[in-house]
XYZ file of C-alpha atoms in Angstrom:
764
model
C 77.863 -38.256 -108.441
C 79.301 -40.767 -106.027
C 80.260 -39.434 -102.602
C 83.496 -40.977 -101.375
C 85.412 -40.645 -98.175
C 88.718 -38.842 -98.607
C 91.829 -38.538 -96.479
C 91.624 -34.783 -96.022
C 90.734 -34.468 -92.352
C 93.793 -33.092 -90.606
C 93.249 -35.319 -87.605
C 93.018 -38.696 -89.294
C 95.598 -41.319 -88.454
C 97.504 -43.258 -91.073
C 95.607 -45.548 -93.401
C 95.375 -49.226 -92.559
C 94.359 -52.447 -94.263
C 90.719 -53.439 -94.576
C 88.898 -56.477 -95.932
C 87.561 -54.538 -98.921
C 86.198 -51.146 -99.896
C 82.883 -50.066 -101.392
C 82.836 -46.453 -102.596
C 85.496 -45.402 -100.124
C 89.173 -45.335 -99.344
C 91.044 -47.459 -96.833
C 91.563 -45.840 -93.460
C 92.343 -47.260 -90.087
C 89.864 -47.705 -87.245
C 89.510 -44.840 -84.750
C 91.884 -44.566 -81.851
C 89.289 -45.217 -79.141
C 90.174 -47.681 -76.404
C 88.899 -51.128 -77.287
C 89.644 -54.808 -77.103
C 92.517 -56.243 -79.097
C 91.715 -56.683 -82.792
C 90.564 -60.178 -83.705
C 91.140 -62.040 -86.949
C 87.944 -64.008 -87.313
C 87.448 -65.788 -90.616
C 85.558 -68.959 -89.787
C 84.566 -71.262 -86.971
C 87.606 -73.346 -87.785
C 90.114 -70.598 -86.981
C 88.117 -68.283 -84.711
C 89.991 -67.393 -81.518
C 89.600 -69.897 -78.729
C 86.575 -68.972 -76.651
C 84.865 -67.157 -79.542
C 83.760 -70.132 -81.572
C 80.360 -71.630 -82.108
C 79.958 -74.990 -80.360
C 81.218 -77.838 -82.571
C 78.747 -79.845 -84.667
C 78.550 -83.558 -83.930
C 79.412 -85.948 -86.749
C 76.062 -87.727 -86.380
C 73.972 -84.544 -86.139
C 71.069 -84.136 -85.970
C 70.327 -87.761 -85.040
C 72.641 -88.058 -82.058
C 72.044 -90.733 -79.440
C 70.427 -88.177 -77.124
C 68.118 -86.925 -79.861
C 67.164 -90.461 -80.899
C 66.376 -91.296 -77.274
C 64.051 -88.316 -77.019
C 62.402 -89.036 -80.368
C 61.551 -92.531 -79.194
C 59.704 -91.131 -76.158
C 57.887 -88.180 -77.723
C 54.232 -88.474 -78.643
C 52.961 -87.123 -81.955
C 51.286 -84.228 -80.138
C 54.555 -83.373 -78.399
C 56.465 -83.463 -81.675
C 53.927 -81.149 -83.264
C 54.212 -78.747 -80.316
C 57.971 -78.474 -80.903
C 57.584 -77.244 -84.501
C 54.893 -74.605 -83.935
C 55.480 -71.266 -82.241
C 52.889 -70.036 -79.755
C 50.990 -66.760 -80.247
C 50.162 -65.098 -77.988
C 53.073 -65.993 -75.768
C 51.905 -67.433 -72.437
C 51.968 -64.727 -69.766
C 54.275 -66.678 -67.468
C 56.805 -67.024 -70.308
C 56.495 -63.512 -71.727
C 59.607 -61.396 -71.262
C 58.701 -59.204 -74.205
C 60.518 -61.471 -76.653
C 59.492 -62.076 -80.260
C 58.612 -65.738 -79.928
C 58.153 -68.767 -77.734
C 58.140 -72.508 -78.452
C 56.697 -74.838 -75.848
C 58.872 -77.520 -74.290
C 58.161 -81.014 -73.018
C 58.799 -80.836 -69.263
C 58.384 -84.567 -68.642
C 61.424 -85.228 -70.861
C 63.499 -82.281 -69.692
C 62.950 -80.304 -72.907
C 62.580 -76.626 -71.972
C 60.521 -73.949 -73.653
C 62.518 -71.740 -75.992
C 62.510 -67.931 -75.957
C 63.421 -66.100 -79.179
C 64.379 -62.411 -79.225
C 64.616 -59.912 -82.046
C 67.945 -58.236 -82.735
C 69.829 -55.735 -83.018
C 70.884 -56.054 -79.429
C 68.209 -57.848 -77.366
C 64.697 -56.518 -77.973
C 62.608 -57.421 -74.913
C 60.805 -55.660 -72.059
C 63.894 -55.363 -69.870
C 66.494 -52.784 -70.784
C 69.555 -53.964 -72.697
C 72.345 -52.146 -74.495
C 71.414 -50.447 -77.784
C 74.420 -50.684 -80.142
C 74.712 -48.846 -83.469
C 72.654 -50.284 -86.293
C 74.041 -52.912 -88.664
C 74.863 -50.502 -91.495
C 77.144 -48.757 -89.005
C 78.823 -52.062 -88.167
C 79.296 -52.607 -91.895
C 81.028 -49.231 -92.086
C 83.744 -50.429 -89.719
C 84.975 -52.993 -92.292
C 86.295 -54.737 -89.210
C 85.700 -58.329 -88.150
C 86.587 -57.461 -84.577
C 83.771 -54.901 -84.476
C 81.257 -57.535 -85.585
C 82.721 -59.912 -83.019
C 82.378 -57.282 -80.292
C 78.723 -56.808 -81.251
C 78.161 -60.564 -81.160
C 79.763 -60.893 -77.748
C 77.537 -58.102 -76.412
C 74.436 -59.793 -77.837
C 75.482 -63.237 -76.655
C 76.096 -62.198 -73.054
C 73.070 -59.915 -72.725
C 70.746 -62.336 -74.508
C 71.678 -65.146 -72.162
C 71.574 -62.854 -69.141
C 68.015 -61.797 -70.009
C 66.757 -65.354 -70.385
C 66.796 -65.711 -74.180
C 67.745 -68.830 -76.127
C 67.650 -67.693 -79.786
C 68.515 -64.319 -81.324
C 66.920 -63.371 -84.651
C 70.131 -62.085 -86.178
C 72.271 -61.242 -87.888
C 70.342 -60.117 -90.955
C 72.476 -61.217 -93.901
C 70.451 -59.700 -96.721
C 72.410 -57.683 -99.269
C 71.802 -53.950 -99.593
C 70.600 -53.913 -103.187
C 69.326 -50.364 -103.689
C 69.650 -47.173 -101.632
C 65.981 -46.667 -100.754
C 65.171 -50.066 -99.245
C 63.536 -49.423 -95.874
C 65.433 -52.210 -94.115
C 68.898 -51.160 -95.221
C 69.606 -50.059 -91.654
C 69.548 -53.703 -90.544
C 71.827 -54.907 -93.339
C 75.586 -54.499 -93.462
C 76.112 -53.151 -96.960
C 76.163 -54.122 -100.616
C 79.293 -56.280 -100.744
C 78.719 -60.041 -100.210
C 82.277 -60.640 -99.017
C 81.995 -57.901 -96.418
C 78.615 -59.188 -95.201
C 79.933 -62.756 -95.080
C 83.017 -61.868 -93.082
C 81.208 -59.669 -90.572
C 78.345 -62.147 -90.296
C 80.647 -65.059 -89.508
C 82.433 -63.036 -86.828
C 79.165 -61.946 -85.208
C 77.615 -65.421 -85.292
C 80.667 -67.078 -83.775
C 80.705 -64.524 -80.960
C 76.969 -64.829 -80.254
C 77.050 -68.606 -80.185
C 80.244 -68.801 -78.150
C 78.167 -67.566 -75.212
C 75.503 -70.239 -75.582
C 72.912 -68.129 -77.413
C 71.670 -69.568 -80.695
C 72.013 -67.252 -83.691
C 69.318 -67.309 -86.385
C 70.300 -65.626 -89.661
C 67.638 -63.942 -91.767
C 66.024 -63.599 -94.298
C 66.691 -66.601 -96.523
C 66.566 -65.555 -99.355
C 66.317 -62.620 -101.776
C 64.732 -60.265 -99.235
C 66.007 -56.981 -100.622
C 63.002 -54.653 -100.510
C 59.759 -54.077 -98.613
C 57.619 -52.914 -101.518
C 54.931 -55.561 -102.061
C 56.701 -57.882 -99.626
C 55.608 -56.921 -96.114
C 53.869 -59.456 -93.929
C 52.206 -62.725 -94.787
C 50.443 -61.221 -97.804
C 53.645 -60.874 -99.822
C 52.947 -60.947 -103.549
C 56.427 -60.371 -104.925
C 58.174 -63.105 -106.902
C 61.929 -62.706 -107.457
C 63.911 -64.206 -110.316
C 67.698 -64.113 -110.582
C 70.238 -66.107 -112.556
C 72.023 -68.934 -110.745
C 75.507 -67.405 -110.716
C 74.278 -64.097 -109.292
C 72.131 -65.918 -106.754
C 75.062 -67.892 -105.363
C 77.843 -65.318 -105.644
C 75.929 -62.378 -104.184
C 72.665 -63.174 -102.428
C 73.344 -66.627 -100.974
C 77.043 -66.122 -100.216
C 76.568 -64.653 -96.694
C 74.186 -67.474 -95.728
C 76.583 -70.087 -97.072
C 79.365 -68.569 -94.973
C 77.091 -68.598 -91.910
C 76.449 -72.316 -92.387
C 79.912 -73.480 -93.386
C 82.172 -71.074 -91.502
C 80.156 -70.198 -88.399
C 78.073 -73.308 -87.782
C 74.915 -71.259 -87.348
C 72.071 -72.954 -85.488
C 69.119 -71.776 -87.559
C 67.798 -69.641 -90.404
C 64.600 -67.670 -90.995
C 63.005 -67.943 -94.420
C 61.737 -64.763 -96.074
C 58.251 -63.511 -96.929
C 58.547 -63.200 -100.684
C 58.566 -65.781 -103.437
C 61.653 -67.045 -105.236
C 61.309 -68.625 -108.671
C 57.544 -68.863 -108.323
C 57.307 -70.387 -104.828
C 57.244 -68.806 -101.384
C 60.680 -68.920 -99.782
C 59.294 -70.899 -96.841
C 58.135 -73.680 -99.150
C 60.886 -73.520 -101.773
C 62.612 -76.963 -101.852
C 65.344 -75.706 -104.165
C 66.541 -73.304 -101.463
C 65.582 -75.214 -98.306
C 66.504 -78.759 -99.274
C 68.758 -78.778 -102.337
C 70.984 -75.776 -101.585
C 70.811 -75.497 -97.804
C 70.871 -79.173 -96.814
C 72.291 -81.121 -99.777
C 74.884 -78.638 -101.035
C 75.885 -76.872 -97.792
C 75.275 -79.659 -95.282
C 73.204 -77.507 -92.898
C 72.295 -79.393 -89.684
C 70.163 -76.718 -88.043
C 66.497 -75.773 -88.332
C 64.573 -73.314 -90.513
C 61.917 -71.080 -88.964
C 59.381 -69.098 -90.960
C 59.142 -65.350 -90.762
C 55.982 -64.307 -88.956
C 53.060 -65.034 -91.264
C 55.282 -66.433 -94.031
C 53.872 -69.977 -93.891
C 51.391 -70.590 -96.699
C 51.064 -74.372 -96.632
C 52.077 -77.462 -94.694
C 55.567 -77.132 -96.143
C 57.480 -79.485 -93.874
C 58.313 -81.729 -96.865
C 59.805 -78.703 -98.623
C 62.250 -78.117 -95.766
C 60.498 -75.781 -93.310
C 60.974 -76.989 -89.724
C 59.065 -74.462 -87.601
C 56.064 -72.321 -88.471
C 56.056 -69.104 -86.499
C 53.228 -68.197 -86.518
C 51.642 -69.730 -89.579
C 48.755 -69.098 -91.864
C 45.573 -71.106 -91.511
C 44.628 -74.338 -93.224
C 41.207 -75.317 -94.534
C 40.066 -76.281 -91.027
C 40.905 -72.824 -89.703
C 43.885 -73.993 -87.647
C 47.569 -73.286 -88.299
C 49.136 -75.565 -90.887
C 51.673 -76.936 -88.423
C 49.148 -78.066 -85.774
C 46.081 -80.172 -86.523
C 46.869 -80.408 -90.228
C 50.328 -81.737 -89.465
C 49.085 -84.190 -86.847
C 46.518 -85.624 -89.247
C 49.339 -86.665 -91.577
C 51.935 -87.626 -88.960
C 49.789 -89.758 -86.624
C 49.932 -93.454 -87.658
C 46.644 -94.126 -85.870
C 44.718 -91.909 -88.280
C 43.457 -92.822 -91.744
C 45.135 -89.703 -93.181
C 48.591 -90.906 -92.108
C 51.487 -90.148 -94.458
C 54.789 -91.951 -93.768
C 56.666 -89.220 -95.678
C 55.216 -86.440 -93.510
C 55.833 -88.447 -90.319
C 59.468 -88.904 -91.340
C 59.780 -85.193 -92.155
C 58.324 -84.300 -88.732
C 60.846 -86.558 -86.993
C 63.628 -84.922 -88.983
C 62.486 -81.397 -88.117
C 62.154 -82.278 -84.432
C 65.618 -83.838 -84.530
C 67.101 -80.682 -86.049
C 65.547 -78.568 -83.290
C 66.454 -80.909 -80.434
C 69.997 -81.287 -81.669
C 70.537 -77.541 -81.460
C 69.060 -77.624 -77.946
C 71.577 -80.330 -77.085
C 74.439 -78.480 -78.779
C 73.721 -75.256 -76.860
C 73.138 -76.815 -73.472
C 69.366 -76.449 -73.235
C 68.978 -80.148 -72.459
C 71.426 -80.071 -69.565
C 70.080 -80.862 -66.123
C 70.552 -78.562 -64.348
C 70.455 -75.948 -67.101
C 73.476 -73.784 -67.864
C 74.127 -70.900 -65.497
C 73.249 -67.615 -67.138
C 75.715 -64.707 -67.013
C 75.033 -61.386 -65.320
C 74.338 -58.375 -67.517
C 77.116 -55.809 -67.135
C 75.634 -52.400 -67.970
C 78.990 -50.602 -67.839
C 80.525 -53.072 -70.289
C 77.588 -52.564 -72.629
C 77.989 -48.802 -72.500
C 81.687 -49.108 -73.332
C 81.011 -51.513 -76.205
C 78.246 -49.378 -77.710
C 80.413 -46.244 -77.540
C 83.363 -48.028 -79.101
C 81.257 -49.328 -82.006
C 79.725 -45.899 -82.627
C 83.208 -44.368 -82.796
C 84.544 -47.032 -85.133
C 81.670 -46.653 -87.604
C 81.846 -42.875 -88.222
C 82.556 -41.892 -91.843
C 83.826 -38.468 -92.917
C 82.192 -37.778 -96.294
C 83.490 -34.235 -96.813
C 85.831 -31.832 -95.015
C 86.621 -28.641 -96.949
C 88.949 -26.012 -95.535
C 89.637 -28.108 -92.446
C 86.168 -27.385 -91.087
C 86.544 -30.348 -88.743
C 87.500 -30.849 -86.047
C 85.873 -27.874 -84.354
C 88.374 -25.672 -82.593
C 88.046 -23.378 -79.611
C 87.463 -20.365 -81.869
C 84.597 -22.129 -83.658
C 82.970 -23.050 -80.390
C 83.007 -19.505 -79.019
C 79.859 -19.056 -81.090
C 78.310 -22.253 -82.431
C 74.733 -22.996 -83.462
C 73.667 -26.618 -83.122
C 70.570 -27.274 -85.228
C 68.255 -30.203 -85.929
C 65.927 -32.481 -83.934
C 68.373 -35.357 -83.498
C 70.954 -32.950 -82.121
C 68.745 -32.487 -79.065
C 67.209 -35.980 -78.935
C 69.593 -38.932 -79.007
C 68.690 -40.925 -82.136
C 69.057 -44.421 -80.745
C 67.469 -46.087 -83.735
C 64.146 -46.800 -85.421
C 61.797 -49.705 -85.903
C 60.883 -52.410 -83.445
C 63.499 -55.066 -84.189
C 66.281 -53.757 -81.975
C 67.113 -53.083 -78.356
C 65.541 -50.013 -76.807
C 68.675 -49.275 -74.773
C 69.019 -47.981 -71.224
C 66.639 -45.089 -70.690
C 69.085 -43.016 -68.638
C 71.474 -42.937 -71.609
C 68.876 -41.131 -73.742
C 69.610 -37.926 -71.869
C 73.124 -37.851 -73.366
C 72.204 -36.199 -76.649
C 74.836 -34.712 -78.992
C 73.924 -31.273 -77.622
C 74.446 -32.342 -74.013
C 77.658 -34.216 -74.812
C 79.141 -31.438 -76.931
C 78.501 -28.830 -74.266
C 80.085 -31.081 -71.649
C 83.200 -31.820 -73.720
C 83.761 -28.404 -75.327
C 86.590 -26.216 -73.976
C 85.924 -23.501 -71.430
C 84.475 -20.356 -72.946
C 82.403 -22.205 -75.536
C 78.902 -21.008 -76.379
C 76.752 -23.614 -78.113
C 73.212 -22.422 -78.792
C 70.451 -24.756 -79.953
C 67.667 -24.301 -82.476
C 65.563 -27.310 -83.519
C 64.963 -26.312 -87.149
C 62.355 -29.059 -87.270
C 60.854 -29.325 -83.813
C 59.847 -32.851 -82.784
C 59.104 -31.792 -79.210
C 57.356 -28.482 -79.721
C 55.360 -26.745 -77.037
C 52.014 -27.597 -75.509
C 49.165 -26.458 -77.735
C 47.890 -23.327 -75.940
C 44.323 -22.711 -74.859
C 44.069 -19.928 -77.444
C 44.453 -22.532 -80.231
C 41.802 -24.876 -78.803
C 38.825 -22.522 -78.856
C 36.548 -23.358 -75.960
C 38.730 -26.347 -75.066
C 38.720 -30.076 -75.759
C 35.847 -32.176 -74.452
C 37.147 -35.254 -72.646
C 35.150 -38.464 -72.300
C 36.106 -41.694 -70.556
C 35.303 -45.285 -71.525
C 33.831 -46.248 -68.135
C 31.823 -43.085 -67.475
C 29.094 -40.973 -69.074
C 30.546 -37.856 -67.487
C 32.541 -35.412 -69.636
C 34.793 -32.482 -68.837
C 36.473 -29.696 -70.783
C 40.263 -29.374 -70.827
C 41.549 -25.971 -71.874
C 44.850 -27.636 -72.801
C 45.815 -31.289 -73.089
C 48.718 -31.642 -70.676
C 48.296 -34.556 -68.278
C 51.803 -34.464 -66.880
C 53.028 -33.728 -63.387
C 50.225 -33.958 -60.846
C 47.479 -34.861 -63.350
C 47.102 -38.602 -63.966
C 45.097 -40.923 -66.171
C 43.849 -44.310 -64.988
C 45.402 -47.544 -66.337
C 43.106 -49.672 -68.468
C 40.823 -46.798 -69.503
C 40.261 -45.196 -72.908
C 40.041 -41.396 -73.079
C 38.818 -39.301 -76.005
C 39.246 -35.562 -76.575
C 37.290 -33.732 -79.289
C 37.232 -30.090 -80.347
C 38.875 -27.690 -82.774
C 42.484 -26.745 -83.446
C 43.059 -23.223 -84.768
C 46.147 -22.741 -86.962
C 47.279 -19.074 -86.824
C 48.692 -19.283 -90.377
C 49.008 -21.732 -93.232
C 52.004 -23.977 -92.567
C 53.164 -27.545 -92.027
C 52.549 -28.346 -88.376
C 54.192 -31.097 -86.386
C 51.480 -32.382 -84.047
C 52.996 -34.510 -81.295
C 51.425 -36.876 -78.752
C 53.792 -37.589 -75.872
C 53.188 -40.176 -73.158
C 54.970 -42.128 -70.454
C 55.342 -45.858 -69.955
C 53.468 -47.770 -67.279
C 56.702 -49.138 -65.863
C 60.096 -47.407 -66.112
C 61.903 -50.748 -66.223
C 60.159 -51.699 -69.484
C 62.249 -50.854 -72.507
C 59.837 -52.214 -75.114
C 57.232 -49.589 -76.078
C 54.479 -52.184 -75.577
C 53.989 -50.581 -72.179
C 52.994 -47.121 -73.426
C 49.457 -47.740 -74.614
C 47.989 -46.645 -77.939
C 47.184 -43.167 -79.226
C 45.284 -42.014 -82.301
C 44.886 -38.590 -83.878
C 42.215 -37.411 -86.319
C 42.404 -34.028 -88.026
C 39.467 -32.853 -90.144
C 37.931 -36.335 -89.604
C 40.940 -38.036 -91.197
C 42.891 -40.552 -89.133
C 46.589 -39.664 -89.182
C 49.397 -42.208 -89.426
C 51.605 -41.385 -86.468
C 55.336 -41.682 -86.934
C 58.043 -39.221 -86.042
C 57.470 -36.823 -87.564
C 56.305 -37.782 -91.064
C 53.004 -39.482 -91.949
C 53.391 -43.229 -92.093
C 56.953 -43.084 -90.834
C 58.390 -45.510 -88.328
C 58.471 -44.722 -84.637
C 62.036 -43.834 -83.669
C 63.361 -45.114 -80.381
C 63.383 -41.559 -79.163
C 62.291 -39.697 -76.037
C 61.511 -36.084 -75.218
C 63.848 -34.266 -72.878
C 61.549 -35.068 -69.971
C 61.447 -38.765 -70.800
C 58.164 -39.189 -72.684
C 57.645 -41.417 -75.732
C 56.999 -39.138 -78.670
C 55.002 -39.763 -81.866
C 53.355 -37.378 -84.238
C 52.621 -36.279 -87.769
C 53.744 -33.486 -90.047
C 50.606 -32.150 -91.702
C 49.867 -29.036 -93.809
C 47.070 -26.943 -92.313
C 45.370 -23.884 -93.738
C 44.850 -20.888 -91.475
C 41.761 -21.264 -89.329
C 39.944 -23.974 -87.384
C 40.212 -27.714 -87.946
C 38.388 -30.501 -86.169
C 40.584 -32.659 -83.945
C 40.034 -35.925 -82.108
C 42.583 -37.622 -79.848
C 42.126 -41.090 -78.399
C 44.375 -42.662 -75.774
C 43.983 -46.204 -74.496
C 46.014 -46.378 -71.316
C 47.685 -49.771 -70.817
C 47.098 -51.879 -67.776
C 50.121 -52.825 -65.711
C 52.217 -55.396 -67.550
C 52.259 -58.663 -65.619
C 55.133 -60.318 -67.457
C 57.955 -61.569 -65.204
C 60.368 -58.654 -65.527
C 63.880 -59.016 -64.096
C 63.608 -55.879 -61.967
C 60.075 -54.513 -62.041
C 59.706 -51.210 -60.230
C 56.741 -49.194 -58.977
C 54.163 -48.135 -61.549
C 54.259 -44.343 -62.077
C 51.351 -42.183 -63.266
C 50.530 -42.446 -66.964
C 50.692 -39.079 -68.693
C 49.706 -37.557 -72.038
C 50.601 -34.228 -73.656
C 49.545 -32.615 -76.968
C 52.336 -30.445 -78.440
C 52.858 -28.654 -81.737
C 55.315 -26.624 -83.815
C 55.154 -24.805 -87.168
C 57.787 -25.712 -89.781
C 58.240 -22.318 -91.450
C 58.922 -20.507 -88.196
C 61.291 -23.165 -86.836
C 63.380 -23.269 -90.033
C 63.479 -19.459 -90.096
C 64.629 -19.389 -86.469
C 67.356 -21.947 -87.221
C 68.661 -19.910 -90.171
C 68.729 -16.817 -87.994
C 70.681 -18.678 -85.281
C 73.183 -19.842 -87.922
C 73.553 -16.327 -89.285
C 74.789 -15.059 -85.909
C 77.217 -17.947 -85.251
C 80.774 -18.705 -86.374
C 79.867 -22.297 -87.201
C 76.544 -24.043 -87.746
C 76.250 -27.766 -87.038
C 73.117 -29.303 -88.568
C 71.953 -32.765 -87.520
C 69.778 -34.548 -90.074
C 68.227 -38.005 -90.344
C 66.452 -40.253 -92.800
C 63.383 -42.393 -92.180
C 64.340 -46.075 -92.351
C 62.023 -48.556 -90.731
C 60.902 -52.141 -90.483
C 59.448 -54.648 -92.899
C 56.148 -52.766 -93.214
C 57.699 -49.362 -93.948
C 57.577 -48.204 -97.585
C 60.807 -48.186 -99.551
C 62.006 -44.754 -100.653
C 62.844 -43.998 -104.272
C 65.071 -42.035 -104.293
C 66.442 -42.263 -100.756
C 66.162 -38.900 -99.028
C 66.306 -37.311 -95.610
C 63.082 -36.930 -93.651
C 60.622 -34.346 -94.900
C 61.840 -30.752 -94.578
C 65.437 -31.542 -93.711
C 66.977 -30.814 -97.124
C 65.265 -27.430 -96.959
C 66.569 -26.889 -93.426
C 70.172 -27.604 -94.428
C 69.884 -25.374 -97.490
C 68.511 -22.493 -95.391
C 71.245 -22.829 -92.779
C 74.013 -23.096 -95.392
C 72.703 -19.967 -97.109
C 72.847 -18.135 -93.781
C 76.287 -19.414 -92.750
C 78.866 -20.719 -95.255
C 80.711 -22.452 -92.404
C 78.114 -25.215 -92.028
C 78.838 -28.778 -90.902
C 76.244 -31.529 -91.430
C 76.021 -34.604 -89.196
C 73.975 -37.433 -90.706
C 72.082 -39.960 -88.586
C 70.880 -42.343 -91.284
C 70.323 -46.044 -91.680
C 71.141 -45.953 -95.363
C 72.530 -43.681 -98.028
C 70.692 -40.463 -98.864
C 70.778 -37.913 -101.630
C 72.554 -34.683 -100.654
C 71.469 -31.846 -102.981
C 73.125 -29.365 -100.611
C 76.515 -31.093 -100.416
C 78.356 -28.403 -102.431
C 77.024 -25.670 -100.127
C 78.359 -27.047 -96.821
C 81.913 -27.375 -95.509
C 81.800 -30.854 -93.969
C 79.588 -33.944 -93.801
C 80.016 -36.529 -91.036
C 78.008 -39.771 -91.277
C 77.287 -41.191 -87.820
C 74.564 -43.631 -88.989
C 72.016 -44.665 -86.326
C 74.632 -44.695 -83.584
C 72.817 -46.376 -80.693
C 72.504 -45.255 -77.098
C 76.031 -43.780 -76.941
C 75.664 -41.810 -80.159
C 75.642 -38.435 -78.421
C 78.980 -39.018 -76.762
C 80.520 -40.546 -79.896
C 79.367 -37.667 -82.093
C 80.776 -35.052 -79.725
C 84.127 -36.829 -79.694
C 84.207 -36.859 -83.504
C 83.314 -33.179 -83.869
C 85.976 -32.160 -81.354
C 88.712 -34.358 -82.838
C 88.919 -36.559 -79.751
C 88.476 -39.632 -81.986
C 89.132 -40.329 -85.661
C 86.378 -41.098 -88.218
C 87.869 -44.316 -89.536
C 84.715 -45.820 -91.047
C 84.184 -46.449 -94.754
C 81.031 -46.545 -96.855
C 79.591 -50.068 -97.087
C 77.084 -48.900 -99.713
C 76.872 -46.401 -102.560
C 75.565 -42.880 -101.967
C 73.730 -41.886 -105.191
C 73.227 -38.382 -106.510
C 69.497 -38.182 -107.191
C 68.451 -41.412 -108.905
C 68.505 -45.082 -108.023
C 70.603 -47.620 -109.930
C 67.363 -49.052 -111.316
C 65.937 -45.976 -113.016
C 64.380 -47.088 -116.295
C 64.332 -50.728 -115.195
C 61.020 -51.430 -113.430
C 61.717 -55.162 -113.668
C 64.578 -54.529 -111.206
C 62.511 -52.340 -108.862
C 59.695 -52.294 -107.881
C 58.839 -55.195 -110.190
C 56.285 -55.542 -112.976
C 52.790 -56.971 -113.290
C 51.568 -59.401 -115.920
C 51.500 -56.593 -118.490
C 55.138 -55.703 -117.848
C 54.243 -52.413 -116.139
C 55.782 -51.192 -112.882
C 53.713 -52.411 -109.948
C 53.772 -51.917 -106.183
C 50.777 -54.094 -105.355
C 49.208 -57.286 -106.555
C 51.123 -60.184 -108.149
C 54.476 -58.714 -109.112
C 57.622 -60.199 -110.624
C 61.027 -58.686 -110.029
C 64.046 -59.825 -112.039
C 67.581 -58.928 -111.001
C 68.681 -58.226 -114.580
C 71.686 -56.267 -113.299
C 73.289 -59.617 -112.612
C 76.733 -59.430 -110.992
C 77.155 -55.685 -111.574
């Protein structure tokens, strides 16, 4: 079964033209106020003012670059092609990377930030995720995102943005689908070109990733990737390389990041076929290539890698691109290699030329813009509205009318907690916008006389574990003291404080009143309210029955959503089945010291707090079904569990644990049930025939609460389209382990060890 959008919502506007459709019909964008539509196809015909800086005919060896090359020492050249880890404190703004400069020659250090949005310590706008942007099928939406990133990245002191991600969505359960734009190479190419042009028009370098064939996380994550991908040449170029080719030829992108995995038997970051033959010889790329973090496995500068960031270690224990590189590039040493020295000069030239092109070599440096928070809020809201997709709408269930809202039950954890996004490679957003959840926004926008009751269904906040469930209490110890004390409950909020820089441990027993799945939540505050990056919240660990639990939210091993409790605490936990009776429990909290990085607007350091909460799944689902039974309409919010490059792929792609059961229970209690999806990818929907309407809002960013309320009330039109296929209950690769997850030497499906994956589906 393929779920498709249909033109049955009574409040949709007339259909309009789009660039292409994947599993959907053509509809116009929503009627929200926004900038004039742009027709962005390439750097050559992008609107004036929204073009990447032109590329010099003699790039990268311009006269300025040649002058600098003649003055640089070998050590200085080496320093320009190797990223520093850890980042020096005086240069640390919470960004992903830093490359040292050469002050004596006016070459500045370079700060690189992760996307989506600008992921650093300081708060920046959190837009919807990239799959949502793909759902707009609108170049102007991608351009608006790029303009937001370009302005805010420059305003916050960044020089390079690690985005956009141009990988193709190949199968529904890939954990990084949320950061891709869909499964159509033309769509990804068009949106990518528009975003890159807009980013670079503001003087921020755009770095596209992950080049190439990075379409799953299984057996790929980190520097220990053991997956080798094979694909025929036509499929490679027409599908998987097409967006990168467009970025080079039509957007003049400054740089690319090579991927973790292998392609055709060699790691992507040392694959000359991709880095030299295709990228440089065929496409004429003049920029630089940077390795993904830990993706350097050799001194691969001859193969086309320009910057190792950070790299693996050579035989001498040092990174490949430091002492090992100098030994071959220094003419005064017996190990000197003219070929390596020439390659180093070329890599340095590629880097310095982009510095010249984007104004980093100007003296004085370019003036940075001022971050406009209000403009960011407007842009994020507009993008969230434009990306909404109506998957089903039987019996005109949507929009909700005044009669519906006289008695409505809003259900689900992300209805109460704004689901900004997940994973670490995106902007945290402005903390004050987190309070505008769908529940808050819907109550504010609903007509007079509305009654909207809330039931979590799956409770990610819970209530503080009571003293009655902790026996004689938890024994607390402190890293700098032999003294212990007993806490009857673990609730260090309000007047109780914990000291920065200390480690606290609580041990005791947890008594479950009945057998159930319990969500155990640890909630804590940041050391500085101006810090958006969760690096400032310290580390927590939870052991139950002597087993260390993987804390996500709320499933074991899941990613940490960018999500706060209603009282502003960072919230992680685990869903774990417990038998009735007592279980040993151990909680450890290492409180961070004050962050000394140069923040733009550092405020006073508040107390650091910790709270131990819980909820029981059976009782919360039962309460939600009961709330639905007594309401005219039930609105269930549900989410999946996408993540970053270390999060397991899902096969098949499903909602988070317990949520299919929640929707089924609510639909059985109230036939007038509407489901709102907050997902980064497609999901199976076994309950779809039992509900009246399904609205896909994706991971909608910091303004998702407001946007969702507008959609439910008919104040805006869901004009988005599906950029990827929604399967029924299987993946497209069922019965083909060579397609996913790959096979070992014996031809058997493998998720670890040396694995080969072959895209035998070809151009299908």
